[in-house]
Short mmCIF file of C-alpha atoms and ligand atoms in Angstrom, two decimals:
data_model
loop_
_atom_site.label_atom_id
_atom_site.label_comp_id
_atom_site.label_asym_id
_atom_site.label_seq_id
_atom_site.Cartn_x
_atom_site.Cartn_y
_atom_site.Cartn_z
CA MET A 1 134.29 99.28 92.97
CA PRO A 2 132.86 102.55 92.40
CA PHE A 3 129.09 102.77 92.08
CA LYS A 4 127.85 104.53 89.00
CA HIS A 5 124.73 106.46 89.69
CA ASP A 6 123.07 109.72 89.47
CA VAL A 7 121.66 111.98 92.00
CA VAL A 8 119.06 114.82 91.92
CA VAL A 9 118.65 116.83 95.14
CA CYS A 10 115.21 118.67 95.53
CA LYS A 11 113.64 121.19 97.78
CA SER A 12 110.57 119.21 98.80
CA THR A 13 108.80 116.00 98.47
CA GLU A 14 106.68 117.41 95.81
CA ALA A 15 109.81 118.44 93.78
CA VAL A 16 111.09 114.92 94.19
CA CYS A 17 107.86 113.64 92.73
CA GLU A 18 107.98 116.20 89.97
CA ALA A 19 111.45 115.06 89.06
CA ALA A 20 110.51 111.67 88.94
CA TYR A 21 107.68 112.45 86.99
CA SER A 22 109.49 114.18 84.23
CA MET A 23 111.95 111.22 84.03
CA ILE A 24 109.39 108.55 84.00
CA ILE A 25 107.27 110.30 81.32
CA ALA A 26 110.43 111.01 79.20
CA GLU A 27 111.39 107.37 79.21
CA THR A 28 107.89 106.17 78.56
CA GLU A 29 107.50 108.41 75.56
CA ALA A 30 110.80 107.20 74.20
CA ASN A 31 109.95 103.69 74.72
CA LEU A 32 106.53 104.32 72.77
CA GLU A 33 108.44 106.00 69.83
CA ALA A 34 110.42 102.53 69.68
CA LYS A 35 107.19 100.76 69.99
CA HIS A 36 108.24 99.23 73.44
CA ILE A 37 105.77 99.00 76.18
CA THR A 38 107.42 100.12 79.38
CA SER A 39 107.17 97.92 82.51
CA PHE A 40 107.02 99.94 85.74
CA ALA A 41 107.24 98.32 89.20
CA LEU A 42 105.42 100.58 91.53
CA SER A 43 106.81 101.15 95.20
CA GLY A 44 104.61 101.85 98.33
CA GLY A 45 104.81 104.11 101.35
CA GLY A 46 104.00 107.82 101.20
CA THR A 47 106.53 109.54 99.08
CA PRO A 48 105.23 108.16 95.81
CA ARG A 49 101.71 109.07 96.19
CA GLY A 50 102.16 112.52 94.83
CA LEU A 51 104.05 111.11 91.74
CA TYR A 52 101.29 108.77 91.04
CA LYS A 53 98.74 111.56 91.06
CA MET A 54 100.86 113.31 88.61
CA LEU A 55 101.17 110.42 86.25
CA ALA A 56 97.35 110.33 86.27
CA ASN A 57 97.40 113.58 84.29
CA ARG A 58 98.79 111.56 81.29
CA LEU A 59 96.03 109.13 80.74
CA ASP A 60 96.62 109.80 76.86
CA LEU A 61 99.82 107.72 77.43
CA PHE A 62 98.67 105.17 80.15
CA LYS A 63 95.03 104.74 79.21
CA GLU A 64 94.55 105.41 75.52
CA LYS A 65 98.00 104.29 74.33
CA LYS A 66 98.53 101.64 77.03
CA ALA A 67 102.12 102.68 77.01
CA MET A 68 102.69 101.31 80.34
CA LYS A 69 102.47 97.87 82.16
CA PHE A 70 102.32 98.28 85.91
CA ILE A 71 103.29 95.81 88.51
CA MET A 72 103.97 96.08 92.20
CA GLY A 73 107.72 96.09 93.23
CA ASP A 74 106.33 95.05 96.71
CA ASP A 75 103.31 95.06 98.78
CA ARG A 76 101.64 94.29 102.15
CA LEU A 77 99.87 90.93 102.13
CA VAL A 78 96.32 92.51 103.15
CA PRO A 79 93.11 92.70 100.97
CA LEU A 80 93.57 94.93 97.95
CA ASP A 81 91.24 97.43 99.10
CA HIS A 82 92.82 97.73 102.58
CA ALA A 83 94.23 101.10 103.73
CA ASP A 84 97.59 99.49 104.24
CA SER A 85 97.97 97.97 100.74
CA ASN A 86 100.34 99.61 98.27
CA PHE A 87 98.16 98.56 95.49
CA ASN A 88 95.07 100.31 97.22
CA MET A 89 97.07 103.65 97.28
CA ALA A 90 98.29 103.38 93.85
CA THR A 91 94.79 102.54 92.67
CA GLU A 92 93.22 105.48 94.37
CA CYS A 93 95.94 107.85 92.81
CA LEU A 94 96.36 106.26 89.44
CA LEU A 95 95.50 102.76 88.52
CA LYS A 96 91.69 103.13 88.82
CA HIS A 97 91.83 105.03 85.67
CA LEU A 98 93.56 102.41 83.63
CA PRO A 99 92.43 99.43 81.91
CA LYS A 100 92.86 96.17 83.83
CA GLU A 101 95.22 94.76 81.24
CA CYS A 102 97.71 97.57 82.07
CA ILE A 103 98.18 96.11 85.52
CA ILE A 104 99.47 92.91 87.13
CA GLU A 105 98.04 92.94 90.55
CA VAL A 106 99.09 90.75 93.55
CA GLU A 107 96.30 88.01 94.48
CA PRO A 108 96.78 88.21 98.39
CA THR A 109 94.22 86.08 99.65
CA PRO A 110 95.98 82.98 100.60
CA ALA A 111 98.25 84.98 102.97
CA VAL A 112 95.64 87.20 104.51
CA PRO A 113 94.34 84.86 107.29
CA THR A 114 97.94 84.57 108.94
CA THR A 115 99.61 87.77 107.52
CA GLY A 116 99.86 89.26 110.99
CA SER A 117 101.76 86.35 112.47
CA PRO A 118 105.47 86.28 112.17
CA GLU A 119 105.61 82.58 113.03
CA ASN A 120 102.69 81.28 111.03
CA GLY A 121 102.47 83.62 108.06
CA GLU A 122 105.28 82.53 106.01
CA GLY A 123 103.40 79.67 104.15
CA GLY A 124 100.52 81.78 102.82
CA ALA A 125 103.05 84.61 101.97
CA ARG A 126 104.92 82.27 99.78
CA ILE A 127 102.04 81.02 97.92
CA VAL A 128 101.27 84.64 97.07
CA ALA A 129 104.86 85.40 96.00
CA GLU A 130 104.89 82.06 93.76
CA ASP A 131 101.76 82.84 91.98
CA TYR A 132 102.69 86.47 91.56
CA GLN A 133 106.13 85.52 90.07
CA LYS A 134 104.45 83.06 87.76
CA ARG A 135 102.11 85.75 86.30
CA VAL A 136 104.89 88.31 86.00
CA LEU A 137 107.23 85.94 84.33
CA SER A 138 104.39 84.95 81.80
CA GLU A 139 103.34 88.58 81.02
CA LEU A 140 106.58 90.56 80.90
CA PRO A 141 109.90 89.74 78.78
CA THR A 142 112.23 87.75 80.67
CA ARG A 143 115.86 86.81 80.74
CA THR A 144 118.04 84.26 82.38
CA VAL A 145 120.82 85.38 84.67
CA LYS A 146 123.34 83.75 87.05
CA ASN A 147 123.38 84.26 90.59
CA GLU A 148 126.62 84.43 92.69
CA ARG A 149 126.56 80.63 92.91
CA GLY A 150 126.49 80.47 89.26
CA GLU A 151 122.89 79.07 89.13
CA GLU A 152 120.59 80.15 86.37
CA VAL A 153 117.63 82.53 87.50
CA GLN A 154 114.89 83.62 85.23
CA ILE A 155 113.87 87.37 85.90
CA PRO A 156 111.40 89.64 84.51
CA ILE A 157 112.95 92.45 82.41
CA VAL A 158 111.60 95.68 84.04
CA ASP A 159 112.14 98.82 82.61
CA ILE A 160 111.70 101.09 85.71
CA VAL A 161 111.75 99.79 89.28
CA LEU A 162 110.51 102.65 91.59
CA LEU A 163 111.88 102.32 95.18
CA GLY A 164 111.80 104.05 98.66
CA PHE A 165 114.16 103.61 101.65
CA GLY A 166 113.16 102.86 105.04
CA SER A 167 114.81 104.31 108.22
CA ASP A 168 115.86 100.72 108.98
CA GLY A 169 117.75 100.69 105.71
CA HIS A 170 115.21 98.56 103.70
CA THR A 171 113.98 99.06 100.17
CA ALA A 172 110.91 97.53 98.62
CA SER A 173 110.22 95.06 101.25
CA VAL A 174 113.63 93.66 101.55
CA PHE A 175 114.15 94.12 105.16
CA PRO A 176 117.30 93.56 107.09
CA ASP A 177 117.95 89.71 107.84
CA SER A 178 114.64 88.90 105.99
CA ILE A 179 113.79 85.97 103.87
CA ALA A 180 113.67 88.16 100.82
CA SER A 181 117.19 89.54 101.63
CA ARG A 182 118.63 86.29 101.26
CA GLU A 183 116.68 84.94 98.34
CA ASP A 184 118.82 84.62 95.08
CA LYS A 185 116.73 81.95 92.97
CA ASN A 186 113.52 83.77 92.71
CA SER A 187 112.42 87.16 91.39
CA PHE A 188 109.79 87.60 94.23
CA SER A 189 109.95 86.53 97.67
CA VAL A 190 108.62 87.18 101.10
CA SER A 191 109.35 89.11 104.25
CA TYR A 192 108.17 90.24 107.69
CA PRO A 193 109.04 93.80 108.57
CA SER A 194 111.59 94.88 110.94
CA PRO A 195 110.77 95.63 114.67
CA THR A 196 110.53 99.31 114.02
CA MET A 197 108.63 99.03 110.84
CA VAL A 198 104.73 98.94 110.32
CA PRO A 199 102.44 97.84 109.42
CA LYS A 200 103.20 94.26 111.01
CA VAL A 201 102.03 92.23 108.26
CA TRP A 202 103.87 89.83 105.81
CA ARG A 203 105.02 91.25 102.45
CA VAL A 204 105.63 90.17 98.85
CA THR A 205 108.66 91.92 97.21
CA MET A 206 110.99 92.00 94.17
CA THR A 207 114.31 90.40 95.38
CA PRO A 208 117.60 92.07 95.13
CA ILE A 209 118.70 89.87 92.07
CA ALA A 210 115.51 90.92 90.23
CA ILE A 211 115.84 94.88 91.14
CA GLN A 212 119.49 94.58 90.19
CA HIS A 213 118.59 93.68 86.56
CA ALA A 214 116.21 96.36 86.07
CA LYS A 215 117.03 98.91 83.22
CA HIS A 216 116.61 101.78 85.56
CA VAL A 217 116.11 102.02 89.22
CA ILE A 218 114.70 105.21 90.48
CA VAL A 219 115.02 105.73 94.34
CA LEU A 220 112.82 108.53 96.09
CA ALA A 221 113.98 109.41 99.41
CA CYS A 222 112.91 112.13 101.53
CA SER A 223 113.90 113.22 105.30
CA LYS A 224 117.00 113.24 107.29
CA ASP A 225 116.34 109.89 108.81
CA LYS A 226 116.88 108.21 105.54
CA SER A 227 120.42 110.04 104.87
CA TRP A 228 122.21 107.16 106.62
CA VAL A 229 120.79 104.79 104.25
CA VAL A 230 121.60 107.05 101.10
CA ARG A 231 125.07 107.50 102.30
CA GLY A 232 125.38 103.60 103.21
CA VAL A 233 124.46 102.73 99.58
CA ARG A 234 126.25 105.67 97.69
CA ASP A 235 129.59 105.57 99.76
CA ASP A 236 132.24 103.34 98.33
CA THR A 237 133.52 102.86 101.87
CA PRO A 238 130.48 102.58 104.29
CA GLN A 239 130.94 104.47 107.62
CA GLY A 240 129.06 102.65 110.40
CA GLU A 241 126.14 100.44 109.88
CA VAL A 242 125.44 98.97 106.31
CA PRO A 243 122.01 99.22 105.13
CA VAL A 244 120.43 96.03 103.40
CA ALA A 245 119.74 98.37 100.49
CA ARG A 246 123.44 98.39 99.67
CA PHE A 247 122.73 95.50 97.32
CA LEU A 248 121.73 98.38 94.85
CA ARG A 249 125.42 98.96 94.22
CA ASN A 250 125.29 95.76 92.10
CA CYS A 251 122.54 97.02 89.89
CA GLU A 252 123.62 96.54 86.17
CA GLY A 253 121.24 99.28 84.76
CA LYS A 254 120.90 102.96 85.53
CA VAL A 255 120.36 104.15 89.29
CA THR A 256 118.88 107.40 89.94
CA PHE A 257 118.45 108.81 93.47
CA ILE A 258 116.05 111.73 93.78
CA LEU A 259 116.45 113.13 97.23
CA ASP A 260 115.04 116.00 99.50
CA GLU A 261 117.87 117.94 101.25
CA GLY A 262 117.28 115.97 104.20
CA ALA A 263 117.96 112.58 102.70
CA ALA A 264 121.00 114.14 100.76
CA THR A 265 122.69 115.19 104.07
CA THR A 266 126.28 114.05 103.87
CA THR A 267 127.07 114.20 107.53
CA GLU A 268 125.63 112.31 110.51
C1 6PG B 301 106.39 99.93 101.64
C2 6PG B 301 107.39 100.42 100.62
C3 6PG B 301 108.60 100.79 101.23
C4 6PG B 301 108.59 102.52 101.21
C5 6PG B 301 109.51 102.71 102.15
C6 6PG B 301 109.56 104.39 102.05
O1 6PG B 301 105.71 98.87 101.38
O2 6PG B 301 106.33 100.49 102.88
O3 6PG B 301 107.32 99.79 99.39
O4 6PG B 301 109.89 100.12 100.62
O5 6PG B 301 109.08 102.74 99.87
O6 6PG B 301 109.23 102.29 103.49
O7 6PG B 301 108.37 104.79 102.62
P1 6PG B 301 107.97 106.36 102.85
O8 6PG B 301 107.74 106.80 101.30
O9 6PG B 301 106.52 106.29 103.37
O10 6PG B 301 109.06 106.91 103.36
#
């Protein structure tokens, strides 16, 4: 089944962020014209930092007009002011300028005492994920969809989900063979990172079924070590290892990859 998607290739990480910025602002302004508040699931890692700083130049949209509702597409289960927190990074770059009612933040406290334990951290992480899911579903518009087993699942209707790729093939915090990668009944779940990924703490993440029903998924990927993941999602016939992020091929909305030349490499 061909995978309908758009690709933008840029010369640098900064150009990737600029392309994402223009796309997000255009969508937000169009939604505002239609009197619709845009919901935006933020990703973490390093690539989007520049994008979030650019978005902070449009406080007329995000502060005065409150045109956007921000949620966390995934986060590390550490205190919100911790250096490893995606929320902390987004706050430093953008969210600190915004009214609290524009943000639905994760409440990580129940997970923190055991977050570094792959054996003992699941329980606390699940408490956080269940609480976050409940609050997101209560504050965003929702719809009911059916999973592959025909069961009904309530999901948030998210306008824009921003994602990155990890060199292990993950996206958001859906790591290979993780709890979240198998979750098809909830919009948020938990995971512990792959052996090559850091930081070694439990995560909360949007699940594949929630991401697949977003109106627009925007993937930012830079550097050649992500190119196998990009190919593994884009190619109709995957060559070699299949990345867990391949679930993006079942997205029902728009999917846009914004890549630098390294991530866009088409050969090994
Ligand atoms: C996280 C992110 C993760 C990230 C990728 C890419 O919590 O780490 O949400 O999915 O987007 O790992 O990270 P970079 O942008 O740093 O390459």
